[in-house]
Amino acid sequence: MHRAVAAERARLLGPDHPDSLASRYEAAFALSRTGRAADALREYKHVAETRIRTLGSEHPDTLAVRQEMAYVLARLGRPSDAHQVYLSVLSARERTMGAEHPDTLRCRHNLAFNLNRLGRPEDSYSMACEVAAARARVLGPEHPDTLVTRYEVAYTLGQLGRWADALETYREVADARARALGPDHADTLAARYEIGLGRLGRTAQALDLYRGLVDDRTRVQGPTHPETLRARHGLGVNLGRLGRWAEALAESRTVCALRESALGADHPDTLVSRREVAVGLGWLGRWADALTDYRRVADARERLLGADHRDTLAARNDEARCLERLGDEEAAAGPHREAVPPRQQRAVGGV
């Protein structure tokens, strides 16, 4: 629909008319939110180049499309490129709108989220806390944007291993969203998913939470929606924590297949599920089968993120440990070497 409107507006008004560009922007936005990130990026680039030429590089409409470009770059596995675009847009927004304008704060929120993708959770946490405090001042403590950033703070606390603090923050966000949006709203359900009881050793309670969440997600969003599959992934993880590995393996295999079909084999969520399949196989003593999946995850992450990314290094470490379980110490040494960051390699080797 947006593409048809854009084509008709271009024919009637000209391709550079603000209304024609607005329609192309909406078409790109729809593409990015329906999993077609590469197509969205092409549309955004065209709109950005035209707006720079006709409106200027710091016009609000130009900054808006460049910020969406950064979001899509991150979705395409290019967080370093996204980081540079976010920094440029943030600088322009602070200069032209002020540090606490809602659009500036949205850009800082996106930048904080992307820092996590770059393996910088401490920096992400610090910036997210600043944005949450600013949004609470400007918009109110229960404004949806404030709660989005507090949700990011909770996520980063988990990344830093501070699970009790993360749990408390997720609960506060879930309660606030239930009051403001309703218990079945997608954002409320998202906060419920993240209540990491299993990380605190309360696995049986977490299993009940995930079963209820899977039921709610299926009812509200459908059985193959990415967030339904995310809840099912959590269910599988907690089955494993309870030692119910045959059930956990069956659940992780189903989720992995559905994610691969819906998102693609190299999507980060698919790779997380494939690793969970390998974990289940290992716990069931099927190490040769586990090695196949560990290698697929490691190879995909190296191709997408680079050999030095923390997720790639973790995957290579998984591969090496699996080889050790198979009794192949010599082969395990290769992935172990790859799992050591280059700086540490130089220290060990004296180079």
Tab-separated table of C-alpha atoms in Angstrom:
chain	number	residue	atom	x	y	z
A	1	MET	CA	0.000	0.000	0.000
A	2	HIS	CA	2.715	2.525	0.961
A	3	ARG	CA	4.673	1.713	-2.193
A	4	ALA	CA	1.599	2.247	-4.361
A	5	VAL	CA	0.922	5.606	-2.705
A	6	ALA	CA	4.579	6.599	-3.105
A	7	ALA	CA	4.526	5.736	-6.818
A	8	GLU	CA	1.304	7.686	-7.399
A	9	ARG	CA	2.578	10.706	-5.464
A	10	ALA	CA	5.861	10.629	-7.410
A	11	ARG	CA	3.891	10.621	-10.658
A	12	LEU	CA	1.611	13.504	-9.616
A	13	LEU	CA	3.923	15.611	-7.438
A	14	GLY	CA	7.421	14.587	-8.486
A	15	PRO	CA	9.849	12.133	-6.851
A	16	ASP	CA	11.459	14.784	-4.624
A	17	HIS	CA	8.219	16.238	-3.258
A	18	PRO	CA	8.024	15.982	0.563
A	19	ASP	CA	4.807	13.922	0.334
A	20	SER	CA	6.424	11.461	-2.105
A	21	LEU	CA	9.394	11.048	0.229
A	22	ALA	CA	7.090	10.667	3.226
A	23	SER	CA	5.365	7.749	1.507
A	24	ARG	CA	8.679	6.109	0.649
A	25	TYR	CA	9.746	6.577	4.279
A	26	GLU	CA	6.549	4.834	5.453
A	27	ALA	CA	7.152	2.027	2.956
A	28	ALA	CA	10.686	1.560	4.311
A	29	PHE	CA	9.402	1.565	7.885
A	30	ALA	CA	6.881	-1.159	7.042
A	31	LEU	CA	9.605	-3.220	5.351
A	32	SER	CA	11.920	-2.918	8.365
A	33	ARG	CA	9.207	-4.042	10.800
A	34	THR	CA	8.237	-7.051	8.670
A	35	GLY	CA	11.703	-8.607	8.451
A	36	ARG	CA	12.809	-7.118	5.128
A	37	ALA	CA	15.677	-5.057	6.501
A	38	ALA	CA	17.815	-5.022	3.334
A	39	ASP	CA	14.905	-3.683	1.256
A	40	ALA	CA	14.151	-1.131	3.954
A	41	LEU	CA	17.747	0.086	3.965
A	42	ARG	CA	17.648	0.751	0.209
A	43	GLU	CA	14.472	2.826	0.591
A	44	TYR	CA	15.821	4.732	3.580
A	45	LYS	CA	19.055	5.526	1.746
A	46	HIS	CA	17.140	7.007	-1.181
A	47	VAL	CA	14.973	9.131	1.118
A	48	ALA	CA	17.978	10.249	3.186
A	49	GLU	CA	20.018	11.290	0.135
A	50	THR	CA	17.087	13.221	-1.333
A	51	ARG	CA	16.241	14.952	1.942
A	52	ILE	CA	19.875	15.942	2.497
A	53	ARG	CA	19.880	17.488	-0.966
A	54	THR	CA	16.504	19.248	-0.686
A	55	LEU	CA	16.128	19.999	3.038
A	56	GLY	CA	19.648	19.925	4.451
A	57	SER	CA	21.565	17.448	6.587
A	58	GLU	CA	20.177	18.681	9.923
A	59	HIS	CA	16.503	19.050	9.026
A	60	PRO	CA	14.333	17.008	11.442
A	61	ASP	CA	12.988	14.859	8.597
A	62	THR	CA	16.521	14.100	7.420
A	63	LEU	CA	17.623	13.144	10.923
A	64	ALA	CA	14.541	10.940	11.348
A	65	VAL	CA	15.324	8.855	8.271
A	66	ARG	CA	19.025	8.599	9.137
A	67	GLN	CA	18.108	7.346	12.610
A	68	GLU	CA	15.908	4.653	11.060
A	69	MET	CA	18.811	3.722	8.768
A	70	ALA	CA	20.946	3.122	11.854
A	71	TYR	CA	18.240	0.894	13.344
A	72	VAL	CA	18.123	-1.205	10.158
A	73	LEU	CA	21.922	-1.431	9.956
A	74	ALA	CA	21.941	-2.918	13.444
A	75	ARG	CA	19.216	-5.394	12.453
A	76	LEU	CA	21.365	-6.428	9.495
A	77	GLY	CA	24.235	-7.339	11.828
A	78	ARG	CA	26.202	-4.135	11.195
A	79	PRO	CA	26.287	-2.594	14.708
A	80	SER	CA	29.542	-0.703	14.087
A	81	ASP	CA	28.032	1.112	11.091
A	82	ALA	CA	24.869	1.749	13.082
A	83	HIS	CA	26.938	3.209	15.944
A	84	GLN	CA	28.564	5.774	13.667
A	85	VAL	CA	25.218	6.880	12.222
A	86	TYR	CA	23.648	7.137	15.685
A	87	LEU	CA	26.566	9.271	16.923
A	88	SER	CA	26.227	11.621	13.950
A	89	VAL	CA	22.461	11.966	14.344
A	90	LEU	CA	22.750	12.442	18.121
A	91	SER	CA	25.276	15.220	17.683
A	92	ALA	CA	22.983	17.028	15.236
A	93	ARG	CA	19.916	16.542	17.445
A	94	GLU	CA	21.686	17.896	20.534
A	95	ARG	CA	22.883	20.887	18.543
A	96	THR	CA	19.539	21.724	16.908
A	97	MET	CA	16.945	20.485	19.437
A	98	GLY	CA	18.662	20.304	22.815
A	99	ALA	CA	19.888	17.445	24.977
A	100	GLU	CA	16.489	16.616	26.521
A	101	HIS	CA	14.219	16.939	23.504
A	102	PRO	CA	12.200	13.690	23.150
A	103	ASP	CA	13.738	12.988	19.732
A	104	THR	CA	17.241	13.452	21.133
A	105	LEU	CA	16.460	11.108	24.009
A	106	ARG	CA	15.090	8.519	21.586
A	107	CYS	CA	18.369	8.628	19.663
A	108	ARG	CA	20.377	8.231	22.875
A	109	HIS	CA	18.183	5.276	23.846
A	110	ASN	CA	18.894	3.608	20.499
A	111	LEU	CA	22.600	4.314	20.878
A	112	ALA	CA	22.598	2.743	24.354
A	113	PHE	CA	20.856	-0.368	23.034
A	114	ASN	CA	23.369	-0.649	20.195
A	115	LEU	CA	26.321	-0.424	22.612
A	116	ASN	CA	25.191	-3.796	23.956
A	117	ARG	CA	25.382	-5.220	20.438
A	118	LEU	CA	28.965	-3.965	20.290
A	119	GLY	CA	29.842	-5.893	23.453
A	120	ARG	CA	29.965	-2.809	25.691
A	121	PRO	CA	27.363	-3.554	28.406
A	122	GLU	CA	28.884	-1.216	31.017
A	123	ASP	CA	28.673	1.759	28.635
A	124	SER	CA	25.187	0.669	27.587
A	125	TYR	CA	24.023	0.522	31.213
A	126	SER	CA	25.454	3.942	32.060
A	127	MET	CA	23.824	5.632	29.058
A	128	ALA	CA	20.497	3.835	29.514
A	129	CYS	CA	20.310	4.996	33.157
A	130	GLU	CA	20.917	8.584	32.050
A	131	VAL	CA	18.222	8.363	29.372
A	132	ALA	CA	15.721	6.754	31.764
A	133	ALA	CA	16.238	9.553	34.297
A	134	ALA	CA	15.898	12.232	31.602
A	135	ARG	CA	12.755	10.665	30.149
A	136	ALA	CA	11.205	10.422	33.615
A	137	ARG	CA	11.842	14.162	34.101
A	138	VAL	CA	10.604	15.192	30.664
A	139	LEU	CA	7.813	12.690	29.963
A	140	GLY	CA	6.891	11.227	33.348
A	141	PRO	CA	7.943	8.024	35.147
A	142	GLU	CA	5.205	5.840	33.570
A	143	HIS	CA	5.335	7.213	30.037
A	144	PRO	CA	5.803	4.353	27.539
A	145	ASP	CA	9.149	5.765	26.377
A	146	THR	CA	10.443	5.983	29.946
A	147	LEU	CA	9.423	2.372	30.559
A	148	VAL	CA	11.112	1.252	27.319
A	149	THR	CA	14.394	2.668	28.569
A	150	ARG	CA	13.943	1.196	32.065
A	151	TYR	CA	13.362	-2.142	30.343
A	152	GLU	CA	16.715	-1.659	28.590
A	153	VAL	CA	18.340	-0.853	31.952
A	154	ALA	CA	16.993	-4.136	33.320
A	155	TYR	CA	18.243	-6.065	30.299
A	156	THR	CA	21.724	-4.620	30.684
A	157	LEU	CA	21.756	-5.398	34.408
A	158	GLY	CA	21.199	-9.007	33.389
A	159	GLN	CA	24.052	-8.807	30.901
A	160	LEU	CA	26.249	-7.622	33.759
A	161	GLY	CA	25.180	-10.550	35.951
A	162	ARG	CA	23.161	-8.400	38.350
A	163	TRP	CA	20.082	-10.617	38.145
A	164	ALA	CA	18.381	-9.588	41.397
A	165	ASP	CA	18.481	-5.921	40.344
A	166	ALA	CA	17.342	-6.865	36.838
A	167	LEU	CA	14.400	-8.868	38.215
A	168	GLU	CA	13.239	-5.999	40.409
A	169	THR	CA	13.406	-3.526	37.513
A	170	TYR	CA	11.552	-5.878	35.141
A	171	ARG	CA	8.817	-6.341	37.743
A	172	GLU	CA	8.438	-2.583	38.170
A	173	VAL	CA	8.200	-2.129	34.396
A	174	ALA	CA	5.713	-5.013	34.030
A	175	ASP	CA	3.498	-3.605	36.807
A	176	ALA	CA	3.575	-0.092	35.349
A	177	ARG	CA	2.755	-1.379	31.865
A	178	ALA	CA	-0.119	-3.519	33.155
A	179	ARG	CA	-1.604	-0.417	34.806
A	180	ALA	CA	-1.118	1.831	31.793
A	181	LEU	CA	-1.574	-0.552	28.851
A	182	GLY	CA	-3.371	-3.619	30.162
A	183	PRO	CA	-2.139	-7.131	31.048
A	184	ASP	CA	-2.346	-8.469	27.455
A	185	HIS	CA	-0.497	-5.605	25.777
A	186	ALA	CA	2.611	-6.761	23.900
A	187	ASP	CA	4.874	-4.507	25.964
A	188	THR	CA	3.463	-5.857	29.246
A	189	LEU	CA	4.025	-9.420	28.069
A	190	ALA	CA	7.589	-8.537	27.020
A	191	ALA	CA	8.431	-7.372	30.534
A	192	ARG	CA	6.863	-10.514	32.002
A	193	TYR	CA	9.094	-12.632	29.762
A	194	GLU	CA	12.216	-10.999	31.105
A	195	ILE	CA	11.480	-11.671	34.784
A	196	GLY	CA	14.519	-13.912	35.181
A	197	LEU	CA	13.453	-16.122	38.063
A	198	GLY	CA	15.464	-19.032	36.692
A	199	ARG	CA	18.645	-16.992	37.013
A	200	LEU	CA	17.944	-16.706	40.750
A	201	GLY	CA	17.500	-20.446	41.218
A	202	ARG	CA	13.689	-20.254	41.263
A	203	THR	CA	13.394	-22.491	38.216
A	204	ALA	CA	10.102	-24.237	38.998
A	205	GLN	CA	8.421	-20.871	39.519
A	206	ALA	CA	9.973	-19.602	36.285
A	207	LEU	CA	8.650	-22.629	34.399
A	208	ASP	CA	5.096	-21.819	35.491
A	209	LEU	CA	5.613	-18.194	34.478
A	210	TYR	CA	6.813	-19.190	30.997
A	211	ARG	CA	3.980	-21.677	30.469
A	212	GLY	CA	1.476	-18.937	31.248
A	213	LEU	CA	3.332	-16.490	29.036
A	214	VAL	CA	3.409	-18.946	26.109
A	215	ASP	CA	-0.356	-19.393	26.465
A	216	ASP	CA	-0.928	-15.614	26.547
A	217	ARG	CA	1.405	-14.928	23.620
A	218	THR	CA	-0.225	-17.678	21.547
A	219	ARG	CA	-3.693	-16.337	22.311
A	220	VAL	CA	-2.818	-12.692	21.639
A	221	GLN	CA	-0.223	-12.898	18.851
A	222	GLY	CA	-0.391	-16.401	17.373
A	223	PRO	CA	1.741	-19.565	17.661
A	224	THR	CA	4.526	-18.515	15.256
A	225	HIS	CA	4.943	-14.872	16.272
A	226	PRO	CA	8.585	-14.120	17.175
A	227	GLU	CA	7.604	-13.170	20.722
A	228	THR	CA	5.626	-16.385	21.182
A	229	LEU	CA	8.726	-18.283	20.068
A	230	ARG	CA	10.836	-16.230	22.459
A	231	ALA	CA	8.586	-17.291	25.332
A	232	ARG	CA	8.822	-20.923	24.187
A	233	HIS	CA	12.609	-20.581	24.147
A	234	GLY	CA	12.488	-19.481	27.786
A	235	LEU	CA	10.271	-22.451	28.568
A	236	GLY	CA	12.830	-24.809	27.009
A	237	VAL	CA	15.724	-23.237	28.897
A	238	ASN	CA	13.944	-23.715	32.201
A	239	LEU	CA	13.055	-27.318	31.385
A	240	GLY	CA	16.805	-27.862	31.028
A	241	ARG	CA	17.516	-26.156	34.341
A	242	LEU	CA	15.153	-28.666	35.929
A	243	GLY	CA	17.096	-31.522	34.331
A	244	ARG	CA	14.253	-32.405	31.957
A	245	TRP	CA	16.605	-32.524	28.982
A	246	ALA	CA	14.584	-34.695	26.615
A	247	GLU	CA	11.670	-32.234	26.891
A	248	ALA	CA	14.047	-29.279	26.645
A	249	LEU	CA	15.640	-30.671	23.477
A	250	ALA	CA	12.262	-31.262	21.833
A	251	GLU	CA	11.147	-27.709	22.672
A	252	SER	CA	14.386	-26.100	21.466
A	253	ARG	CA	14.299	-28.060	18.191
A	254	THR	CA	10.762	-26.932	17.481
A	255	VAL	CA	11.557	-23.303	18.273
A	256	CYS	CA	14.755	-23.418	16.190
A	257	ALA	CA	12.907	-24.791	13.155
A	258	LEU	CA	10.136	-22.201	13.444
A	259	ARG	CA	12.631	-19.356	13.886
A	260	GLU	CA	14.679	-20.518	10.901
A	261	SER	CA	11.540	-20.596	8.761
A	262	ALA	CA	10.323	-17.180	9.911
A	263	LEU	CA	13.567	-15.246	10.465
A	264	GLY	CA	16.266	-17.073	8.503
A	265	ALA	CA	19.057	-19.438	9.452
A	266	ASP	CA	21.497	-16.660	10.410
A	267	HIS	CA	19.138	-14.519	12.495
A	268	PRO	CA	20.506	-14.008	16.036
A	269	ASP	CA	17.396	-15.587	17.581
A	270	THR	CA	17.728	-18.657	15.363
A	271	LEU	CA	21.372	-19.030	16.358
A	272	VAL	CA	20.460	-18.763	20.051
A	273	SER	CA	17.954	-21.580	19.565
A	274	ARG	CA	20.451	-23.687	17.621
A	275	ARG	CA	22.914	-23.347	20.488
A	276	GLU	CA	20.190	-24.460	22.889
A	277	VAL	CA	19.671	-27.555	20.726
A	278	ALA	CA	23.400	-28.281	21.043
A	279	VAL	CA	23.271	-27.812	24.817
A	280	GLY	CA	20.426	-30.310	25.085
A	281	LEU	CA	22.235	-32.832	22.908
A	282	GLY	CA	25.324	-32.520	25.082
A	283	TRP	CA	23.419	-33.088	28.300
A	284	LEU	CA	21.940	-36.214	26.735
A	285	GLY	CA	25.442	-37.452	25.896
A	286	ARG	CA	25.087	-36.946	22.143
A	287	TRP	CA	28.283	-34.938	21.741
A	288	ALA	CA	28.917	-35.697	18.054
A	289	ASP	CA	25.485	-34.321	17.154
A	290	ALA	CA	26.028	-31.361	19.468
A	291	LEU	CA	29.321	-30.535	17.724
A	292	THR	CA	27.520	-30.085	14.389
A	293	ASP	CA	25.219	-27.443	15.845
A	294	TYR	CA	27.932	-25.718	17.896
A	295	ARG	CA	30.032	-25.365	14.729
A	296	ARG	CA	27.120	-23.997	12.724
A	297	VAL	CA	26.551	-21.330	15.371
A	298	ALA	CA	30.261	-20.423	15.596
A	299	ASP	CA	30.711	-20.225	11.823
A	300	ALA	CA	27.592	-18.098	11.363
A	301	ARG	CA	28.559	-15.685	14.122
A	302	GLU	CA	32.081	-15.316	12.787
A	303	ARG	CA	30.703	-14.572	9.323
A	304	LEU	CA	28.150	-12.055	10.609
A	305	LEU	CA	29.877	-10.442	13.593
A	306	GLY	CA	33.583	-11.032	13.034
A	307	ALA	CA	36.049	-13.358	14.716
A	308	ASP	CA	36.692	-11.035	17.683
A	309	HIS	CA	33.063	-10.389	18.710
A	310	ARG	CA	32.254	-11.708	22.170
A	311	ASP	CA	29.386	-13.876	20.842
A	312	THR	CA	31.719	-15.460	18.277
A	313	LEU	CA	34.361	-16.100	20.941
A	314	ALA	CA	31.755	-17.708	23.200
A	315	ALA	CA	30.611	-19.938	20.349
A	316	ARG	CA	34.174	-21.039	19.586
A	317	ASN	CA	34.609	-21.855	23.270
A	318	ASP	CA	31.462	-24.008	23.124
A	319	GLU	CA	32.901	-25.824	20.110
A	320	ALA	CA	36.226	-26.453	21.874
A	321	ARG	CA	34.573	-27.839	25.007
A	322	CYS	CA	32.485	-30.153	22.877
A	323	LEU	CA	35.612	-31.452	21.137
A	324	GLU	CA	37.183	-32.071	24.536
A	325	ARG	CA	34.135	-34.113	25.504
A	326	LEU	CA	34.714	-36.169	22.377
A	327	GLY	CA	38.312	-36.769	23.476
A	328	ASP	CA	39.876	-34.733	20.666
A	329	GLU	CA	42.192	-32.462	22.656
A	330	GLU	CA	44.318	-31.536	19.627
A	331	ALA	CA	41.329	-30.425	17.573
A	332	ALA	CA	39.931	-28.543	20.594
A	333	ALA	CA	43.066	-26.414	20.778
A	334	GLY	CA	42.150	-24.649	17.520
A	335	PRO	CA	38.787	-23.262	18.657
A	336	HIS	CA	40.267	-22.512	22.099
A	337	ARG	CA	42.913	-20.338	20.414
A	338	GLU	CA	40.211	-18.612	18.370
A	339	ALA	CA	38.219	-18.017	21.570
A	340	VAL	CA	41.058	-16.022	23.143
A	341	PRO	CA	40.792	-12.305	22.266
A	342	PRO	CA	43.757	-11.065	20.155
A	343	ARG	CA	45.079	-8.866	22.979
A	344	GLN	CA	45.324	-11.877	25.295
A	345	GLN	CA	46.877	-13.972	22.515
A	346	ARG	CA	49.683	-11.445	22.201
A	347	ALA	CA	50.250	-11.491	25.955
A	348	VAL	CA	50.346	-15.283	26.061
A	349	GLY	CA	52.567	-15.603	23.012
A	350	GLY	CA	54.882	-12.755	23.931
A	351	VAL	CA	54.300	-10.951	20.613
